[in-house]
Tab-separated table of C-alpha atoms in Angstrom:
chain	number	residue	atom	x	y	z
A	9	MET	CA	-28.020	148.027	317.506
A	10	ILE	CA	-30.111	144.956	316.656
A	11	ILE	CA	-27.463	143.285	314.493
A	12	ALA	CA	-25.904	140.754	316.842
A	13	ASN	CA	-22.526	140.429	315.136
A	14	ALA	CA	-21.903	144.097	314.297
A	15	ASP	CA	-19.611	144.805	317.245
A	16	GLY	CA	-16.639	142.979	315.785
A	17	CYS	CA	-13.986	144.202	313.387
A	18	THR	CA	-16.293	145.199	310.544
A	19	PRO	CA	-15.360	147.192	307.421
A	20	TYR	CA	-16.115	150.906	307.745
A	21	GLU	CA	-16.298	150.636	311.537
A	22	VAL	CA	-14.681	154.066	311.752
A	23	ALA	CA	-17.462	155.471	309.531
A	24	ARG	CA	-20.454	154.050	311.386
A	25	GLY	CA	-21.830	157.539	311.910
A	26	VAL	CA	-21.910	158.070	308.142
A	27	THR	CA	-24.798	156.768	306.031
A	28	ILE	CA	-23.197	155.485	302.832
A	29	VAL	CA	-25.691	155.324	299.982
A	30	ARG	CA	-23.564	154.392	296.975
A	31	GLY	CA	-20.059	153.738	295.723
A	32	GLU	CA	-18.278	154.458	292.479
A	33	GLY	CA	-14.624	153.883	291.677
A	34	ALA	CA	-12.387	154.881	294.583
A	35	TYR	CA	-15.181	156.790	296.352
A	36	VAL	CA	-18.249	156.084	298.449
A	37	TYR	CA	-20.925	158.751	298.906
A	38	ASP	CA	-22.969	159.671	301.960
A	39	ALA	CA	-26.618	160.752	302.089
A	40	GLU	CA	-25.600	164.390	301.552
A	41	GLY	CA	-23.666	163.524	298.398
A	42	ARG	CA	-20.216	163.965	299.954
A	43	GLY	CA	-17.576	161.742	298.373
A	44	LEU	CA	-15.224	159.852	300.698
A	45	ILE	CA	-12.099	158.082	299.452
A	46	ASP	CA	-12.351	154.429	300.445
A	47	LEU	CA	-9.118	152.737	301.529
A	48	SER	CA	-10.955	149.885	303.263
A	49	ASN	CA	-12.733	148.562	300.169
A	50	SER	CA	-14.563	145.947	302.253
A	51	PHE	CA	-11.361	144.490	303.673
A	52	GLY	CA	-9.822	144.564	300.192
A	53	SER	CA	-12.584	142.598	298.505
A	54	VAL	CA	-13.363	145.443	296.094
A	55	MET	CA	-10.113	145.293	294.159
A	56	LEU	CA	-11.233	146.983	290.937
A	57	GLY	CA	-13.146	149.770	292.644
A	58	HIS	CA	-16.819	150.190	293.427
A	59	GLN	CA	-19.325	149.486	290.686
A	60	ASP	CA	-16.816	148.471	288.037
A	61	PRO	CA	-18.847	148.747	284.806
A	62	VAL	CA	-17.598	145.498	283.241
A	63	VAL	CA	-18.243	143.454	286.376
A	64	THR	CA	-21.639	145.084	286.914
A	65	GLU	CA	-22.687	144.321	283.340
A	66	ALA	CA	-21.546	140.683	283.648
A	67	VAL	CA	-23.578	140.273	286.833
A	68	LEU	CA	-26.696	141.937	285.428
A	69	LYS	CA	-26.540	139.839	282.279
A	70	THR	CA	-26.385	136.666	284.368
A	71	VAL	CA	-29.188	137.780	286.694
A	72	ARG	CA	-31.428	138.638	283.739
A	73	SER	CA	-30.775	135.225	282.188
A	74	GLY	CA	-32.627	133.636	285.082
A	75	VAL	CA	-30.194	130.717	285.252
A	76	PRO	CA	-30.551	129.266	288.780
A	77	ALA	CA	-27.725	128.061	290.991
A	78	ALA	CA	-26.091	124.840	289.770
A	79	ALA	CA	-28.161	124.727	286.564
A	80	SER	CA	-25.139	125.281	284.353
A	81	LEU	CA	-21.475	124.527	284.882
A	82	ASP	CA	-20.089	126.596	282.033
A	83	LEU	CA	-19.400	129.674	284.200
A	84	GLN	CA	-17.843	127.529	286.905
A	85	ASN	CA	-15.619	125.622	284.505
A	86	HIS	CA	-14.450	128.815	282.843
A	87	LEU	CA	-13.540	130.428	286.166
A	88	ALA	CA	-11.811	127.270	287.396
A	89	GLU	CA	-9.681	127.265	284.243
A	90	GLN	CA	-8.758	130.918	284.831
A	91	ILE	CA	-7.681	130.285	288.428
A	92	ALA	CA	-5.866	127.031	287.671
A	93	GLY	CA	-4.058	128.682	284.762
A	94	ASP	CA	-2.515	131.226	287.122
A	95	LEU	CA	-0.929	128.525	289.291
A	96	PRO	CA	1.919	126.089	288.665
A	97	GLY	CA	1.170	122.454	287.855
A	98	ASP	CA	-2.095	120.667	287.155
A	99	GLN	CA	-4.700	122.218	289.455
A	100	ARG	CA	-8.318	121.548	290.279
A	101	VAL	CA	-10.594	124.080	291.970
A	102	ALA	CA	-13.372	123.740	294.572
A	103	PHE	CA	-15.675	126.702	295.179
A	104	PHE	CA	-17.149	128.119	298.385
A	105	LYS	CA	-18.659	131.402	299.540
A	106	THR	CA	-16.225	132.748	302.150
A	107	GLY	CA	-12.510	132.626	302.833
A	108	THR	CA	-13.292	131.009	306.178
A	109	ALA	CA	-15.124	128.151	304.465
A	110	ALA	CA	-12.271	127.701	301.984
A	111	THR	CA	-9.549	127.489	304.640
A	112	ARG	CA	-11.569	125.014	306.685
A	113	ALA	CA	-12.169	122.911	303.580
A	114	ALA	CA	-8.453	122.903	302.699
A	115	ALA	CA	-7.544	121.775	306.214
A	116	SER	CA	-10.245	119.082	306.091
A	117	ALA	CA	-8.915	117.810	302.759
A	118	ALA	CA	-5.381	117.595	304.163
A	119	ARG	CA	-6.666	115.600	307.124
A	120	GLN	CA	-8.564	113.167	304.899
A	121	VAL	CA	-5.637	112.626	302.537
A	122	THR	CA	-2.935	112.236	305.201
A	123	GLY	CA	-5.004	110.494	307.846
A	124	LYS	CA	-3.546	112.909	310.395
A	125	ARG	CA	-5.340	115.410	312.593
A	126	LEU	CA	-2.984	118.170	313.758
A	127	ILE	CA	-2.747	121.450	311.812
A	128	ALA	CA	-0.039	124.104	312.304
A	129	SER	CA	-0.968	127.668	311.453
A	130	CYS	CA	0.473	131.122	310.821
A	131	GLY	CA	-1.939	134.024	310.516
A	132	TYR	CA	-5.680	134.618	310.410
A	133	HIS	CA	-7.853	132.179	308.463
A	134	GLY	CA	-11.376	133.254	309.416
A	135	TYR	CA	-13.909	133.547	312.198
A	136	ASP	CA	-14.477	129.779	312.565
A	137	LEU	CA	-13.847	128.090	315.920
A	138	MET	CA	-11.366	125.939	314.031
A	139	TRP	CA	-8.927	128.858	313.988
A	140	GLU	CA	-9.397	129.977	317.603
A	141	PHE	CA	-6.088	131.418	318.797
A	142	THR	CA	-4.265	129.730	321.669
A	143	PRO	CA	-0.801	130.299	323.181
A	144	PRO	CA	2.153	128.780	321.285
A	145	GLY	CA	2.537	125.077	321.952
A	146	GLN	CA	-1.094	124.633	323.026
A	147	PRO	CA	-3.431	123.143	320.399
A	148	ASN	CA	-6.944	124.576	320.385
A	149	SER	CA	-10.135	122.526	320.610
A	150	GLU	CA	-9.884	121.770	316.885
A	151	ASP	CA	-6.267	120.534	317.114
A	152	VAL	CA	-4.693	123.597	315.538
A	153	LEU	CA	-1.294	124.837	316.762
A	154	HIS	CA	-0.489	128.505	316.125
A	155	CYS	CA	3.078	129.570	315.273
A	156	TYR	CA	2.471	133.317	314.765
A	157	HIS	CA	4.848	133.630	311.787
A	158	LEU	CA	7.899	132.985	313.982
A	159	PRO	CA	10.442	130.617	312.370
A	160	GLU	CA	11.577	129.336	315.774
A	161	LEU	CA	8.020	128.345	316.712
A	162	ILE	CA	7.507	126.601	313.373
A	163	ASP	CA	10.752	124.691	313.918
A	164	GLN	CA	9.609	123.629	317.390
A	165	VAL	CA	6.297	122.341	316.019
A	166	LEU	CA	8.003	120.535	313.138
A	167	ASP	CA	10.597	118.943	315.440
A	168	LYS	CA	7.935	117.691	317.838
A	169	HIS	CA	4.914	117.026	315.627
A	170	ALA	CA	5.971	116.544	311.977
A	171	HIS	CA	4.876	112.886	312.084
A	172	GLU	CA	1.329	113.863	313.144
A	173	LEU	CA	0.805	117.047	311.108
A	174	ALA	CA	-1.836	116.945	308.389
A	175	ALA	CA	-0.675	120.329	307.070
A	176	VAL	CA	0.796	123.721	307.819
A	177	ILE	CA	-1.338	126.661	306.654
A	178	ILE	CA	0.387	130.020	306.245
A	179	ALA	CA	-1.260	133.352	305.451
A	180	PRO	CA	1.435	135.372	303.671
A	181	ASP	CA	1.607	139.018	304.739
A	182	TYR	CA	3.957	141.563	303.189
A	183	ILE	CA	3.376	144.747	305.144
A	184	HIS	CA	5.868	143.885	307.852
A	185	VAL	CA	7.880	141.043	306.280
A	186	SER	CA	9.429	140.317	302.891
A	187	PRO	CA	8.424	137.659	300.339
A	188	GLU	CA	11.708	135.925	301.191
A	189	TYR	CA	10.699	135.715	304.858
A	190	ILE	CA	7.416	134.049	303.906
A	191	ALA	CA	9.212	131.713	301.492
A	192	ASP	CA	11.528	130.641	304.296
A	193	LEU	CA	8.535	129.602	306.425
A	194	PHE	CA	7.238	127.391	303.613
A	195	GLU	CA	10.685	125.947	302.934
A	196	ARG	CA	11.064	124.846	306.559
A	197	CYS	CA	7.851	122.837	306.176
A	198	GLU	CA	8.748	121.421	302.785
A	199	ARG	CA	12.137	120.173	304.042
A	200	VAL	CA	10.381	117.749	306.389
A	201	GLY	CA	7.724	116.776	303.856
A	202	VAL	CA	4.715	118.412	305.509
A	203	VAL	CA	1.718	119.369	303.371
A	204	THR	CA	1.513	123.148	302.890
A	205	ILE	CA	-1.500	125.405	302.336
A	206	ALA	CA	-1.012	128.994	301.149
A	207	ASP	CA	-3.884	131.066	302.500
A	208	GLU	CA	-4.003	133.685	299.744
A	209	VAL	CA	-7.310	135.201	300.879
A	210	LYS	CA	-5.614	138.527	301.675
A	211	HIS	CA	-3.022	138.868	298.952
A	212	GLY	CA	-3.975	136.502	296.143
A	213	TYR	CA	-4.345	138.459	292.876
A	214	ARG	CA	-3.466	141.682	294.716
A	215	LEU	CA	0.322	141.511	294.352
A	216	ARG	CA	0.385	139.442	291.166
A	217	GLN	CA	-1.973	137.469	288.923
A	218	GLY	CA	-2.512	134.350	291.012
A	219	ALA	CA	-0.835	133.401	294.278
A	220	SER	CA	1.448	135.961	295.904
A	221	VAL	CA	3.844	133.254	297.132
A	222	THR	CA	4.833	132.293	293.583
A	223	GLU	CA	6.790	135.569	293.448
A	224	ALA	CA	9.312	133.870	295.749
A	225	SER	CA	9.096	130.510	293.892
A	226	VAL	CA	6.965	128.848	296.585
A	227	VAL	CA	4.851	125.935	295.361
A	228	ALA	CA	2.234	124.950	297.933
A	229	ASP	CA	0.060	121.837	297.931
A	230	MET	CA	-3.117	123.899	298.169
A	231	TYR	CA	-4.115	127.552	297.808
A	232	THR	CA	-7.155	129.413	299.097
A	233	TYR	CA	-8.584	132.594	297.551
A	234	ALA	CA	-11.466	134.908	298.400
A	235	LYS	CA	-10.944	138.678	298.693
A	236	GLY	CA	-10.759	140.403	295.362
A	237	ILE	CA	-11.374	137.523	292.964
A	238	SER	CA	-14.967	138.670	292.396
A	239	ASN	CA	-14.740	142.388	293.318
A	240	GLY	CA	-16.898	142.051	296.401
A	241	TRP	CA	-19.316	139.341	295.312
A	242	PRO	CA	-19.365	136.311	297.669
A	243	LEU	CA	-17.006	133.672	296.333
A	244	SER	CA	-13.940	131.755	297.494
A	245	CYS	CA	-12.097	128.648	296.428
A	246	VAL	CA	-9.477	126.025	297.168
A	247	ALA	CA	-7.044	125.067	294.415
A	248	GLY	CA	-4.767	122.021	294.422
A	249	ASP	CA	-4.032	118.800	292.605
A	250	GLU	CA	-6.433	115.878	292.258
A	251	ARG	CA	-5.112	114.113	295.362
A	252	PHE	CA	-6.100	116.977	297.676
A	253	LEU	CA	-9.212	118.202	295.878
A	254	LYS	CA	-10.927	114.824	295.541
A	255	PRO	CA	-12.113	114.820	299.182
A	256	LEU	CA	-13.930	118.110	298.518
A	257	ALA	CA	-16.156	116.682	295.763
A	258	GLU	CA	-19.234	116.680	297.999
A	259	PHE	CA	-18.504	119.954	299.833
A	260	VAL	CA	-21.441	121.852	298.338
A	261	SER	CA	-24.282	123.996	299.635
A	262	THR	CA	-27.411	125.499	298.103
A	263	LEU	CA	-25.491	128.557	296.890
A	264	THR	CA	-22.122	127.024	296.025
A	265	PHE	CA	-22.749	127.560	292.320
A	266	GLU	CA	-24.859	130.739	292.520
A	267	ALA	CA	-24.238	132.191	289.062
A	268	PRO	CA	-23.834	135.995	289.514
A	269	SER	CA	-20.738	135.578	291.712
A	270	PHE	CA	-19.059	133.430	289.068
A	271	ALA	CA	-19.852	135.962	286.373
A	272	ALA	CA	-18.413	138.685	288.608
A	273	ALA	CA	-15.258	136.665	289.290
A	274	SER	CA	-14.531	135.835	285.649
A	275	ALA	CA	-14.985	139.480	284.685
A	276	THR	CA	-12.830	140.592	287.625
A	277	LEU	CA	-9.913	138.321	286.784
A	278	ASP	CA	-10.065	139.421	283.150
A	279	ARG	CA	-10.052	143.086	284.203
A	280	LEU	CA	-7.170	142.609	286.634
A	281	ALA	CA	-5.048	141.184	283.815
A	282	GLU	CA	-6.248	143.677	281.207
A	283	LEU	CA	-5.546	146.717	283.394
A	284	ASP	CA	-2.339	145.280	284.902
A	285	VAL	CA	-3.715	146.328	288.263
A	286	GLN	CA	-0.904	144.849	290.324
A	287	ALA	CA	1.754	146.901	288.527
A	288	GLN	CA	-0.405	150.029	288.748
A	289	LEU	CA	-0.949	149.640	292.513
A	290	ALA	CA	2.773	149.126	292.997
A	291	ILE	CA	3.338	152.580	291.474
A	292	ASP	CA	0.367	154.709	292.527
A	293	GLY	CA	-0.099	153.135	295.939
A	294	ALA	CA	3.623	153.430	296.613
A	295	ARG	CA	3.471	157.128	295.740
A	296	PHE	CA	0.804	157.638	298.371
A	297	VAL	CA	2.835	155.741	300.980
A	298	SER	CA	5.968	157.751	300.222
A	299	GLU	CA	4.253	161.155	300.238
A	300	ALA	CA	2.239	160.322	303.339
A	301	ALA	CA	5.446	159.424	305.193
A	302	LYS	CA	6.916	162.810	304.254
A	303	MET	CA	3.828	164.667	305.498
A	304	ILE	CA	3.923	162.822	308.800
A	305	SER	CA	7.641	163.475	309.229
A	306	THR	CA	7.213	167.178	308.483
A	307	ARG	CA	4.690	167.464	311.312
A	308	ASP	CA	6.821	165.295	313.630
A	309	LEU	CA	3.876	163.045	314.472
A	310	PRO	CA	4.361	159.534	315.961
A	311	ILE	CA	3.144	157.622	312.906
A	312	GLU	CA	5.054	155.491	310.397
A	313	MET	CA	4.034	154.009	307.064
A	314	ALA	CA	4.605	150.305	306.482
A	315	GLY	CA	3.945	148.102	303.468
A	316	THR	CA	3.739	148.367	299.727
A	317	GLY	CA	1.495	150.288	297.394
A	318	ALA	CA	-0.925	147.360	297.194
A	319	ALA	CA	-1.446	147.134	300.977
A	320	PHE	CA	-0.079	149.398	303.681
A	321	GLN	CA	-0.593	150.404	307.302
A	322	PHE	CA	-0.432	153.541	309.404
A	323	VAL	CA	1.767	152.311	312.269
A	324	CYS	CA	1.263	154.079	315.578
A	325	ALA	CA	0.155	153.584	319.157
A	326	GLU	CA	-3.535	152.833	319.692
A	327	GLU	CA	-4.145	156.173	321.378
A	328	VAL	CA	-2.577	157.971	318.416
A	329	GLU	CA	-4.743	156.065	315.939
A	330	GLU	CA	-7.814	157.062	317.958
A	331	VAL	CA	-6.925	160.666	317.107
A	332	LEU	CA	-5.907	160.047	313.491
A	333	LEU	CA	-9.002	158.146	312.344
A	334	PRO	CA	-11.702	160.735	313.120
A	335	HIS	CA	-9.597	163.555	311.663
A	336	ALA	CA	-9.125	161.528	308.481
A	337	LEU	CA	-12.848	160.747	308.329
A	338	ALA	CA	-13.705	164.427	308.800
A	339	GLU	CA	-11.683	165.112	305.635
A	340	GLY	CA	-13.433	162.283	303.767
A	341	LEU	CA	-10.707	159.622	304.009
A	342	ILE	CA	-11.893	156.212	305.232
A	343	LEU	CA	-9.123	154.213	306.921
A	344	GLU	CA	-9.506	150.693	308.267
A	345	PRO	CA	-8.794	150.716	312.032
A	346	SER	CA	-5.767	148.787	313.347
A	347	ASP	CA	-5.281	146.993	310.068
A	348	GLN	CA	-4.011	147.287	306.512
A	349	GLN	CA	-5.384	149.726	303.968
A	350	TYR	CA	-6.398	148.140	300.659
A	351	PRO	CA	-6.500	150.630	297.744
A	352	SER	CA	-8.417	149.597	294.649
A	353	ALA	CA	-7.414	149.842	290.996
A	354	CYS	CA	-9.127	153.243	290.913
A	355	PHE	CA	-6.590	154.612	293.390
A	356	ARG	CA	-4.422	156.355	290.817
A	357	GLY	CA	-3.497	159.758	289.396
A	358	GLU	CA	-5.876	162.480	290.555
A	359	VAL	CA	-7.437	160.209	293.176
A	360	VAL	CA	-4.046	159.760	294.852
A	361	ASP	CA	-3.561	163.535	294.713
A	362	ASP	CA	-6.975	164.015	296.312
A	363	ALA	CA	-6.187	161.451	299.032
A	364	LEU	CA	-2.891	163.159	299.836
A	365	GLU	CA	-4.584	166.558	300.087
A	366	ARG	CA	-7.188	165.133	302.458
A	367	LEU	CA	-4.524	163.438	304.550
A	368	ASP	CA	-2.533	166.671	304.627
A	369	ARG	CA	-5.512	168.533	306.084
A	370	ALA	CA	-6.230	165.732	308.557
A	371	LEU	CA	-2.641	165.713	309.834
A	372	THR	CA	-2.653	169.503	310.145
A	373	THR	CA	-5.810	169.561	312.280
A	374	MET	CA	-4.595	166.554	314.256
A	375	ALA	CA	-1.294	168.249	315.146
A	376	ALA	CA	-3.130	171.437	316.122
A	377	ALA	CA	-5.678	169.599	318.251
A	378	ARG	CA	-3.099	167.422	319.991
A	379	PRO	CA	0.201	169.324	320.313
A	380	ASP	CA	1.223	166.825	323.004
A	381	LEU	CA	1.693	164.215	320.250
A	382	VAL	CA	4.150	166.340	318.264
A	383	GLY	CA	7.687	165.139	318.828
A	384	ARG	CA	6.644	161.832	320.334
A	385	GLU	CA	8.311	158.790	318.717
A	386	VAL	CA	6.953	155.489	317.483
A	387	THR	CA	8.317	152.832	319.823
A	388	GLN	CA	9.323	149.264	319.088
A	389	LEU	CA	6.296	148.095	321.068
A	390	ASP	CA	4.040	150.297	318.899
A	391	ARG	CA	5.463	148.573	315.814
A	392	VAL	CA	5.044	145.110	317.310
A	393	ASN	CA	1.459	145.865	318.352
A	394	ALA	CA	0.603	147.237	314.911
A	395	ALA	CA	2.093	144.201	313.188
A	396	PHE	CA	0.273	141.786	315.472
A	397	CYS	CA	-3.067	143.529	314.868
A	398	GLN	CA	-2.490	143.392	311.124
A	399	MET	CA	-1.028	139.900	310.613
A	400	ASP	CA	-1.878	137.972	313.809
A	401	GLY	CA	1.777	137.218	314.167
A	402	LEU	CA	5.183	138.768	314.640
A	403	PRO	CA	7.533	139.953	311.880
A	404	GLY	CA	10.437	138.031	313.323
A	405	ARG	CA	11.818	138.484	316.808
A	406	PRO	CA	11.914	142.148	317.886
A	407	ASP	CA	15.371	143.494	318.741
A	408	GLY	CA	16.435	142.391	322.189
A	409	TRP	CA	13.523	139.987	322.691
A	410	SER	CA	14.094	136.345	323.537
A	411	LEU	CA	11.783	133.677	322.177
A	412	ASP	CA	10.241	133.374	325.638
A	413	GLN	CA	9.445	137.097	325.584
A	414	CYS	CA	7.768	136.675	322.183
A	415	VAL	CA	5.647	133.850	323.570
A	416	GLU	CA	4.738	135.968	326.599
A	417	TYR	CA	3.753	138.857	324.339
A	418	VAL	CA	1.590	136.709	322.068
A	419	THR	CA	-0.088	135.010	325.018
A	420	ALA	CA	-0.958	138.382	326.532
A	421	GLN	CA	-2.753	139.406	323.322
A	422	LEU	CA	-5.140	136.430	323.358
């Protein structure tokens, strides 16, 4: 393949042998016209479903207007008001193109405001060298210390480095931990007065309108968004008060204010509120998770379901997933490998029924093809591995593990 960066963790990696020619709603279609149910949705960026008619019309209207990038601020101001209105306090908003750019900008703003250099981190914040993973206690080349969602590691960093920390950035994940667990991580930072950044790229607007952490009464100093706010169009942002957003005034590029993405985002946020997508996913997505767990249990396969209706994961050993994924694809069900599944707003009613029927057939053929897997159990290590792949951290200390064992495990994954 000529594309140099196509060997990484790309959406639809499991479906590389399929030529996808179009998407509509919860489905994508191959060159033969076969419909496949999409649970990847471009890493969750397509939150409303493919080719949402309202978003498409908003984009086409803007494209046909011929308004060039940065020629008008009305779309940008309107979207900024929408995003700020969904957060507590008096917020300002700075726009970027990718979640990676937004998280780097938020960290840079914290450094400029505090005059400090060190950043503590939990979770994945993008492909940038800034977020290169290193073993606990060892800052990377960009002076970032990773805590891997473990409260004990955060406490160690705060005890030793609070006076030199510009900020702590936490990516909340709810597939393997509760909102209360995430809130506790933020509270530990707030107790010592450290600046906090909520990296809402994964779950912002997916679990509720605005930041997911507000569900547990967390108020961060800055928030980053990307996935889902524009239904797949390239846009991200940092939100925070004037003190933290002022340093970002000159963080602009040629396409910072490219108009179609702003039109898509405003239409997307309106649709999310109008359709009450978060409540719908909590019901329909949860039905899929529950029924899928029953199907798996009936066949005595070593797979577990983790997460909520809005984002969930098939938890199993890597060698089991290598059997599951192609059988699911053969039945027209696209699953994201070693990561969360992100259903869209179109994943409801008959679509959920269709997905369950396809999964049922996939599990049946899987059990028949690999009878050696039947009766095998999901181990604690399988669960830990699945969680680490999904959240780049640990959901607390596994039973019987010391903190040193957790550090050894994390180090071995790097």
